[in-house]
mmCIF file of C-alpha atoms in Angstrom:
data_model
loop_
_atom_site.group_PDB
_atom_site.id
_atom_site.type_symbol
_atom_site.label_atom_id
_atom_site.label_comp_id
_atom_site.label_asym_id
_atom_site.label_seq_id
_atom_site.Cartn_x
_atom_site.Cartn_y
_atom_site.Cartn_z
ATOM 1 C CA MET A 1 -75.311 23.346 31.976
ATOM 2 C CA GLY A 2 -72.615 20.235 32.130
ATOM 3 C CA ASP A 3 -71.977 19.602 35.813
ATOM 4 C CA LEU A 4 -73.463 15.836 36.285
ATOM 5 C CA ALA A 5 -70.824 15.169 33.434
ATOM 6 C CA TRP A 6 -68.529 17.162 35.272
ATOM 7 C CA TRP A 7 -69.030 14.849 38.498
ATOM 8 C CA THR A 8 -69.459 11.892 36.595
ATOM 9 C CA SER A 9 -66.108 12.337 33.926
ATOM 10 C CA LEU A 10 -64.108 13.373 38.221
ATOM 11 C CA GLY A 11 -65.777 10.259 39.598
ATOM 12 C CA LEU A 12 -63.238 7.944 36.549
ATOM 13 C CA VAL A 13 -60.145 10.558 36.374
ATOM 14 C CA SER A 14 -60.041 9.800 40.514
ATOM 15 C CA ALA A 15 -60.093 6.050 40.568
ATOM 16 C CA ALA A 16 -57.483 5.705 37.862
ATOM 17 C CA SER A 17 -56.107 9.129 40.044
ATOM 18 C CA ALA A 18 -55.312 5.967 42.439
ATOM 19 C CA ALA A 19 -58.807 7.676 44.664
ATOM 20 C CA GLY A 20 -57.640 8.112 48.910
ATOM 21 C CA GLY A 21 -57.054 10.069 51.426
ATOM 22 C CA TYR A 22 -59.724 12.762 52.856
ATOM 23 C CA ALA A 23 -60.623 15.961 53.918
ATOM 24 C CA LEU A 24 -62.449 17.824 55.857
ATOM 25 C CA GLY A 25 -64.789 20.504 55.222
ATOM 26 C CA ARG A 26 -68.726 21.575 55.517
ATOM 27 C CA LEU A 27 -70.455 20.337 58.765
ATOM 28 C CA GLY A 28 -73.301 19.893 60.304
ATOM 29 C CA ARG A 29 -74.168 19.645 63.684
ATOM 30 C CA ARG A 30 -71.514 17.770 66.235
ATOM 31 C CA SER A 31 -71.459 14.578 66.861
ATOM 32 C CA VAL A 32 -70.207 13.784 69.887
ATOM 33 C CA CYS A 33 -68.787 10.218 70.578
ATOM 34 C CA PRO A 34 -71.210 8.243 73.429
ATOM 35 C CA ALA A 35 -68.204 8.937 76.675
ATOM 36 C CA ARG A 36 -66.834 11.773 77.150
ATOM 37 C CA PRO A 37 -63.143 10.295 78.209
ATOM 38 C CA ALA A 38 -61.444 10.653 81.680
ATOM 39 C CA LEU A 39 -57.435 11.968 81.240
ATOM 40 C CA ALA A 40 -56.481 8.231 81.522
ATOM 41 C CA ASP A 41 -58.587 6.839 78.893
ATOM 42 C CA VAL A 42 -57.754 9.496 76.453
ATOM 43 C CA SER A 43 -54.044 9.108 76.604
ATOM 44 C CA PRO A 44 -54.161 5.402 75.160
ATOM 45 C CA ALA A 45 -55.470 7.055 72.521
ATOM 46 C CA LEU A 46 -52.775 9.047 71.878
ATOM 47 C CA ARG A 47 -50.137 7.200 71.320
ATOM 48 C CA ALA A 48 -51.547 4.982 69.395
ATOM 49 C CA LEU A 49 -52.123 8.723 67.067
ATOM 50 C CA ALA A 50 -48.990 9.550 67.973
ATOM 51 C CA GLY A 51 -47.312 5.181 66.535
ATOM 52 C CA GLY A 52 -48.868 5.504 63.425
ATOM 53 C CA GLY A 53 -47.560 8.900 62.470
ATOM 54 C CA VAL A 54 -51.059 10.209 61.851
ATOM 55 C CA ALA A 55 -51.220 13.949 59.949
ATOM 56 C CA ILE A 56 -53.802 15.952 62.088
ATOM 57 C CA ASP A 57 -55.272 19.239 61.418
ATOM 58 C CA VAL A 58 -55.695 21.859 63.791
ATOM 59 C CA MET A 59 -58.609 24.060 63.353
ATOM 60 C CA PRO A 60 -59.447 27.229 65.279
ATOM 61 C CA ARG A 61 -63.054 26.096 67.830
ATOM 62 C CA ALA A 62 -65.046 29.246 66.439
ATOM 63 C CA TRP A 63 -64.668 27.629 63.506
ATOM 64 C CA LEU A 64 -66.071 24.513 64.796
ATOM 65 C CA ASP A 65 -68.572 26.475 67.075
ATOM 66 C CA ALA A 66 -69.786 29.139 64.028
ATOM 67 C CA ASN A 67 -70.417 25.852 61.567
ATOM 68 C CA GLY A 68 -72.235 23.917 64.529
ATOM 69 C CA THR A 69 -74.618 26.349 64.448
ATOM 70 C CA ALA A 70 -75.090 26.765 61.132
ATOM 71 C CA GLY A 71 -75.852 24.029 59.131
ATOM 72 C CA LEU A 72 -74.312 22.148 56.030
ATOM 73 C CA GLY A 73 -75.116 25.528 54.092
ATOM 74 C CA GLN A 74 -72.749 28.282 55.937
ATOM 75 C CA ASP A 75 -68.855 27.862 53.804
ATOM 76 C CA ALA A 76 -67.018 28.517 56.807
ATOM 77 C CA PRO A 77 -62.912 28.753 55.386
ATOM 78 C CA TYR A 78 -61.229 26.267 56.233
ATOM 79 C CA GLU A 79 -58.441 26.909 57.461
ATOM 80 C CA PRO A 80 -56.158 25.348 59.951
ATOM 81 C CA LEU A 81 -53.593 27.082 62.646
ATOM 82 C CA ALA A 82 -51.172 24.214 61.014
ATOM 83 C CA ARG A 83 -51.754 20.767 60.220
ATOM 84 C CA CYS A 84 -48.638 18.690 61.608
ATOM 85 C CA ILE A 85 -47.295 14.901 61.987
ATOM 86 C CA ALA A 86 -48.159 13.590 65.537
ATOM 87 C CA ARG A 87 -44.683 12.431 66.976
ATOM 88 C CA ALA A 88 -44.755 11.454 70.420
ATOM 89 C CA ALA A 89 -46.746 10.967 73.282
ATOM 90 C CA GLY A 90 -46.867 12.283 76.879
ATOM 91 C CA PRO A 91 -48.259 13.123 80.012
ATOM 92 C CA ASP A 92 -47.883 16.817 78.454
ATOM 93 C CA GLY A 93 -50.847 16.218 75.206
ATOM 94 C CA LEU A 94 -49.001 15.524 71.788
ATOM 95 C CA SER A 95 -46.201 16.551 70.110
ATOM 96 C CA CYS A 96 -46.355 16.850 66.545
ATOM 97 C CA GLU A 97 -43.906 18.195 63.664
ATOM 98 C CA ILE A 98 -45.570 20.741 62.048
ATOM 99 C CA PHE A 99 -45.847 20.776 57.555
ATOM 100 C CA ALA A 100 -47.516 23.143 57.335
ATOM 101 C CA SER A 101 -48.844 26.669 59.081
ATOM 102 C CA ALA A 102 -50.626 29.370 59.017
ATOM 103 C CA PRO A 103 -48.397 33.070 59.245
ATOM 104 C CA ASP A 104 -49.438 33.884 62.851
ATOM 105 C CA VAL A 105 -49.292 30.038 63.790
ATOM 106 C CA GLU A 106 -46.760 30.756 67.828
ATOM 107 C CA ALA A 107 -50.302 33.652 68.348
ATOM 108 C CA ALA A 108 -51.808 30.688 69.215
ATOM 109 C CA THR A 109 -50.276 29.447 71.860
ATOM 110 C CA GLY A 110 -52.856 29.012 74.176
ATOM 111 C CA ALA A 111 -56.114 29.001 71.575
ATOM 112 C CA PRO A 112 -58.940 26.104 71.795
ATOM 113 C CA VAL A 113 -58.786 24.516 69.381
ATOM 114 C CA THR A 114 -60.503 21.120 67.758
ATOM 115 C CA CYS A 115 -58.243 18.900 65.907
ATOM 116 C CA PHE A 116 -59.343 16.402 62.408
ATOM 117 C CA PHE A 117 -57.435 13.376 61.854
ATOM 118 C CA THR A 118 -58.910 10.234 59.273
ATOM 119 C CA PRO A 119 -61.225 8.328 61.886
ATOM 120 C CA GLN A 120 -59.602 5.934 63.766
ATOM 121 C CA ARG A 121 -60.871 2.713 66.122
ATOM 122 C CA LEU A 122 -60.161 5.311 70.020
ATOM 123 C CA GLY A 123 -61.122 3.891 73.542
ATOM 124 C CA GLY A 124 -63.300 1.434 71.850
ATOM 125 C CA MET A 125 -65.631 4.105 69.836
ATOM 126 C CA GLN A 126 -65.164 5.139 66.515
ATOM 127 C CA ALA A 127 -63.157 8.879 66.267
ATOM 128 C CA ASN A 128 -62.061 11.526 63.930
ATOM 129 C CA ALA A 129 -61.181 14.235 66.223
ATOM 130 C CA PHE A 130 -60.674 15.598 69.679
ATOM 131 C CA GLU A 131 -60.952 19.363 70.885
ATOM 132 C CA THR A 132 -57.716 20.834 73.719
ATOM 133 C CA VAL A 133 -55.891 23.366 73.697
ATOM 134 C CA ILE A 134 -52.261 24.191 71.793
ATOM 135 C CA ALA A 135 -49.821 24.123 74.689
ATOM 136 C CA SER A 136 -46.818 25.186 73.258
ATOM 137 C CA VAL A 137 -45.877 26.215 69.818
ATOM 138 C CA ASP A 138 -42.122 26.014 68.435
ATOM 139 C CA THR A 139 -40.817 27.620 65.201
ATOM 140 C CA GLY A 140 -36.860 27.530 65.857
ATOM 141 C CA GLN A 141 -36.418 24.371 65.913
ATOM 142 C CA GLU A 142 -36.366 21.315 62.323
ATOM 143 C CA PRO A 143 -39.019 20.794 62.059
ATOM 144 C CA PRO A 144 -41.143 23.113 63.572
ATOM 145 C CA ARG A 145 -43.311 21.034 66.593
ATOM 146 C CA LEU A 146 -45.927 21.766 68.604
ATOM 147 C CA THR A 147 -47.509 20.114 71.630
ATOM 148 C CA LEU A 148 -51.178 20.268 71.804
ATOM 149 C CA GLY A 149 -52.977 19.787 75.102
ATOM 150 C CA PRO A 150 -54.153 16.636 76.749
ATOM 151 C CA PRO A 151 -57.997 16.374 75.599
ATOM 152 C CA THR A 152 -60.950 17.241 76.668
ATOM 153 C CA GLU A 153 -62.990 14.646 74.910
ATOM 154 C CA LEU A 154 -63.002 12.852 71.993
ATOM 155 C CA LEU A 155 -65.688 13.261 68.617
ATOM 156 C CA ASN A 156 -67.108 11.749 66.237
ATOM 157 C CA ILE A 157 -67.667 14.465 63.358
ATOM 158 C CA PRO A 158 -70.351 13.819 60.360
ATOM 159 C CA ARG A 159 -67.592 14.802 56.973
ATOM 160 C CA ARG A 160 -68.413 17.221 54.833
ATOM 161 C CA ARG A 161 -71.780 16.684 52.830
ATOM 162 C CA HIS A 162 -69.371 16.801 48.922
ATOM 163 C CA PRO A 163 -66.451 13.368 49.191
ATOM 164 C CA ARG A 164 -63.199 14.836 47.819
ATOM 165 C CA LYS A 165 -61.334 12.779 45.962
ATOM 166 C CA ARG A 166 -58.190 12.615 46.136
ATOM 167 C CA VAL A 167 -56.008 13.459 42.679
ATOM 168 C CA SER A 168 -52.376 11.343 42.894
ATOM 169 C CA ASP A 169 -51.761 11.798 39.188
ATOM 170 C CA GLN A 170 -51.807 15.362 36.758
ATOM 171 C CA ARG A 171 -51.573 14.427 34.095
ATOM 172 C CA PHE A 172 -55.166 14.039 33.993
ATOM 173 C CA VAL A 173 -56.382 17.188 35.149
ATOM 174 C CA ARG A 174 -55.879 20.956 33.796
ATOM 175 C CA VAL A 175 -56.696 23.895 35.540
ATOM 176 C CA ARG A 176 -56.798 27.955 34.735
ATOM 177 C CA LEU A 177 -57.761 30.104 36.958
ATOM 178 C CA TRP A 178 -59.111 34.023 36.939
ATOM 179 C CA LEU A 179 -59.523 36.313 40.236
ATOM 180 C CA ALA A 180 -62.493 37.586 38.393
ATOM 181 C CA GLU A 181 -66.208 37.982 38.824
ATOM 182 C CA PRO A 182 -68.626 35.320 37.130
ATOM 183 C CA GLU A 183 -71.135 37.188 34.776
ATOM 184 C CA ALA A 184 -69.379 41.310 35.992
ATOM 185 C CA SER A 185 -65.676 41.215 34.313
ATOM 186 C CA GLY A 186 -65.167 42.382 31.251
ATOM 187 C CA ILE A 187 -61.884 39.435 30.888
ATOM 188 C CA TYR A 188 -62.991 37.183 27.534
ATOM 189 C CA PHE A 189 -62.042 34.012 29.267
ATOM 190 C CA PRO A 190 -61.176 31.456 26.975
ATOM 191 C CA ASP A 191 -58.632 33.527 24.817
ATOM 192 C CA ALA A 192 -56.991 35.450 28.386
ATOM 193 C CA ALA A 193 -54.401 34.707 30.109
ATOM 194 C CA PRO A 194 -55.322 32.816 33.460
ATOM 195 C CA HIS A 195 -53.277 34.174 36.711
ATOM 196 C CA ILE A 196 -52.613 31.075 37.979
ATOM 197 C CA ARG A 197 -52.191 27.827 35.637
ATOM 198 C CA VAL A 198 -51.953 23.702 36.450
ATOM 199 C CA ASN A 199 -50.998 21.978 33.809
ATOM 200 C CA ALA A 200 -48.166 18.719 34.139
ATOM 201 C CA TYR A 201 -46.915 19.464 31.293
ATOM 202 C CA GLU A 202 -46.345 22.971 31.725
ATOM 203 C CA GLY A 203 -43.833 25.664 32.871
ATOM 204 C CA SER A 204 -40.419 25.635 34.730
ATOM 205 C CA HIS A 205 -40.989 23.361 37.533
ATOM 206 C CA ALA A 206 -44.788 23.048 36.560
ATOM 207 C CA GLU A 207 -44.318 19.760 38.884
ATOM 208 C CA GLU A 208 -44.844 22.009 41.931
ATOM 209 C CA SER A 209 -48.327 23.100 40.428
ATOM 210 C CA ALA A 210 -51.477 20.033 41.323
ATOM 211 C CA VAL A 211 -54.676 20.019 42.067
ATOM 212 C CA THR A 212 -54.825 17.866 45.136
ATOM 213 C CA ASP A 213 -58.518 17.113 45.681
ATOM 214 C CA ILE A 214 -61.210 17.817 44.039
ATOM 215 C CA SER A 215 -65.273 17.448 44.639
ATOM 216 C CA ALA A 216 -68.663 18.373 43.360
ATOM 217 C CA GLY A 217 -68.546 20.972 45.966
ATOM 218 C CA GLY A 218 -65.058 22.919 45.436
ATOM 219 C CA LEU A 219 -61.191 22.021 44.459
ATOM 220 C CA ALA A 220 -57.884 22.326 46.219
ATOM 221 C CA LEU A 221 -54.839 23.351 44.732
ATOM 222 C CA GLU A 222 -51.179 24.030 45.646
ATOM 223 C CA VAL A 223 -48.821 25.699 43.299
ATOM 224 C CA PRO A 224 -45.500 27.713 43.998
ATOM 225 C CA ALA A 225 -46.173 31.026 45.521
ATOM 226 C CA ALA A 226 -44.099 33.110 43.724
ATOM 227 C CA GLN A 227 -47.100 32.635 41.156
ATOM 228 C CA ALA A 228 -50.521 32.784 43.353
ATOM 229 C CA PRO A 229 -51.369 36.941 42.263
ATOM 230 C CA ALA A 230 -50.689 39.842 45.539
ATOM 231 C CA THR A 231 -53.622 40.108 45.174
ATOM 232 C CA LEU A 232 -55.195 36.398 45.641
ATOM 233 C CA ALA A 233 -57.207 36.348 48.852
ATOM 234 C CA ILE A 234 -59.569 34.435 51.371
ATOM 235 C CA GLY A 235 -63.726 35.273 49.650
ATOM 236 C CA ALA A 236 -61.336 36.423 46.549
ATOM 237 C CA ALA A 237 -64.290 35.471 43.248
ATOM 238 C CA VAL A 238 -62.596 32.811 40.723
ATOM 239 C CA VAL A 239 -63.399 31.653 37.433
ATOM 240 C CA LEU A 240 -61.729 28.520 36.451
ATOM 241 C CA LYS A 241 -60.953 26.314 32.751
ATOM 242 C CA CYS A 242 -61.007 23.069 34.335
ATOM 243 C CA SER A 243 -60.095 19.912 31.972
ATOM 244 C CA LEU A 244 -60.630 16.952 32.536
ATOM 245 C CA PHE A 245 -58.895 13.375 30.802
ATOM 246 C CA LEU A 246 -61.979 11.168 29.715
ATOM 247 C CA PHE A 247 -60.185 7.900 28.990
ATOM 248 C CA LYS A 248 -63.201 6.930 26.466
ATOM 249 C CA GLU A 249 -62.755 9.774 24.304
ATOM 250 C CA LYS A 250 -58.934 9.809 24.742
ATOM 251 C CA GLN A 251 -59.207 14.035 25.261
ATOM 252 C CA PHE A 252 -59.689 16.440 27.879
ATOM 253 C CA LYS A 253 -62.473 17.863 28.570
ATOM 254 C CA PRO A 254 -63.809 21.731 29.337
ATOM 255 C CA TYR A 255 -65.965 22.636 32.185
ATOM 256 C CA TRP A 256 -66.084 26.051 33.299
ATOM 257 C CA TYR A 257 -66.533 26.567 36.987
ATOM 258 C CA ALA A 258 -66.547 30.411 39.189
ATOM 259 C CA GLY A 259 -66.358 29.822 42.985
ATOM 260 C CA VAL A 260 -64.527 32.124 45.490
ATOM 261 C CA VAL A 261 -61.438 31.351 48.075
ATOM 262 C CA ARG A 262 -62.438 29.737 51.038
ATOM 263 C CA GLY A 263 -58.757 28.606 52.324
ATOM 264 C CA LEU A 264 -55.739 29.533 51.942
ATOM 265 C CA GLY A 265 -52.225 27.932 53.231
ATOM 266 C CA GLU A 266 -48.039 28.160 52.877
ATOM 267 C CA ALA A 267 -46.512 24.916 53.055
ATOM 268 C CA GLN A 268 -42.443 23.757 51.587
ATOM 269 C CA GLY A 269 -42.075 22.607 48.315
ATOM 270 C CA THR A 270 -38.715 20.751 46.746
ATOM 271 C CA HIS A 271 -37.812 24.286 44.386
ATOM 272 C CA GLY A 272 -39.193 26.602 47.099
ATOM 273 C CA PRO A 273 -42.783 27.583 48.865
ATOM 274 C CA LEU A 274 -46.239 26.920 48.053
ATOM 275 C CA ARG A 275 -49.127 28.208 48.165
ATOM 276 C CA ARG A 276 -52.444 26.248 48.276
ATOM 277 C CA ILE A 277 -55.188 27.621 47.709
ATOM 278 C CA ALA A 278 -58.919 25.647 48.373
ATOM 279 C CA ILE A 279 -62.116 27.189 46.337
ATOM 280 C CA GLY A 280 -66.001 26.570 46.633
ATOM 281 C CA PHE A 281 -67.998 26.473 43.167
ATOM 282 C CA THR A 282 -71.045 28.974 43.308
ATOM 283 C CA HIS A 283 -71.884 29.203 39.506
ATOM 284 C CA VAL A 284 -71.532 25.977 37.054
ATOM 285 C CA GLY A 285 -70.716 27.664 32.847
ATOM 286 C CA ALA A 286 -71.038 26.553 29.772
ATOM 287 C CA ALA A 287 -68.358 27.658 26.498
ATOM 288 C CA ASP A 288 -71.250 30.692 24.971
ATOM 289 C CA ASP A 289 -69.451 32.781 22.103
ATOM 290 C CA ALA A 290 -72.629 35.869 22.450
ATOM 291 C CA SER A 291 -71.489 36.303 26.045
ATOM 292 C CA PRO A 292 -69.770 38.475 26.597
ATOM 293 C CA GLN A 293 -67.227 36.420 29.198
ATOM 294 C CA GLY A 294 -66.982 34.417 26.426
ATOM 295 C CA VAL A 295 -69.160 31.694 29.301
ATOM 296 C CA SER A 296 -72.907 31.598 30.064
ATOM 297 C CA TRP A 297 -73.230 31.322 33.919
ATOM 298 C CA GLU A 298 -76.234 29.667 36.277
ATOM 299 C CA ARG A 299 -75.860 30.752 39.624
ATOM 300 C CA ARG A 300 -75.110 25.995 41.724
ATOM 301 C CA THR A 301 -78.234 24.698 44.221
ATOM 302 C CA MET A 302 -77.500 22.987 46.072
ATOM 303 C CA ASP A 303 -80.060 19.412 47.633
ATOM 304 C CA GLU A 304 -79.464 19.381 51.504
ATOM 305 C CA SER A 305 -80.026 16.608 52.228
ATOM 306 C CA LYS A 306 -77.773 14.383 48.672
ATOM 307 C CA GLY A 307 -75.561 17.813 47.872
ATOM 308 C CA ASP A 308 -76.978 17.181 44.582
ATOM 309 C CA ARG A 309 -76.941 20.396 42.269
ATOM 310 C CA LYS A 310 -80.891 20.749 41.777
#
């Protein structure tokens, strides 16, 4: 029902959009680097992260434990306590500037966390994460600061099974989103006004709305907070019409998906606060005039070994 065509088109759009970056999602079992470095060995690694101004996602330890024991089939929401930039390394750990965080991040002081970053060669090993605790949080500073305690170990954790593409040119992708249940809602989607619209050419401050990254398993949006419905919450069912520009045909082609909100976050945009929304796909749809919703649905199933639709 168009799932393969969507992914093929997505690859073209992402390539034309200078795809890059990284994202983290569902994990299998945790893969730990061969050695468990002592603090003396970790200090150079922290200095390397700070010297490179590396971006770090600070995740609750419980999230990794849940995904590691439950396996790839689970969809625990990917909700960082904070997203930050490593700035300085010292005996107390790693000082970071926060650029996005959960509302209760200050209450997380002392909490065990797993910190993710782009893969680095650190201390003679490949690593993309470390385990530690949040030593302190100061949201009164500008920018806000967070200090991560000295790591207990460096980790190399398998990446998500659906590689994500960073979308850097918003002209080639448009999204309409409804807070609605596939097959159960009374909305006729082809004619209904969406709850959230992402279109680089529409609306006030349209440049603030964006599809930040996208994969065969889901996508992430960033919209002005004022445009996010009050009922938007983790676990909410959504329906999406994703239109991708096909360069060969020189036109947009629509693809229908339904999914679940897996994560929510906040950020500061040029014109005000932004809402970040992570969505995992659960259904693929096809336009169908005979359907009460104008779309017929088929539940997506995944090949555990390849992440491809059956």
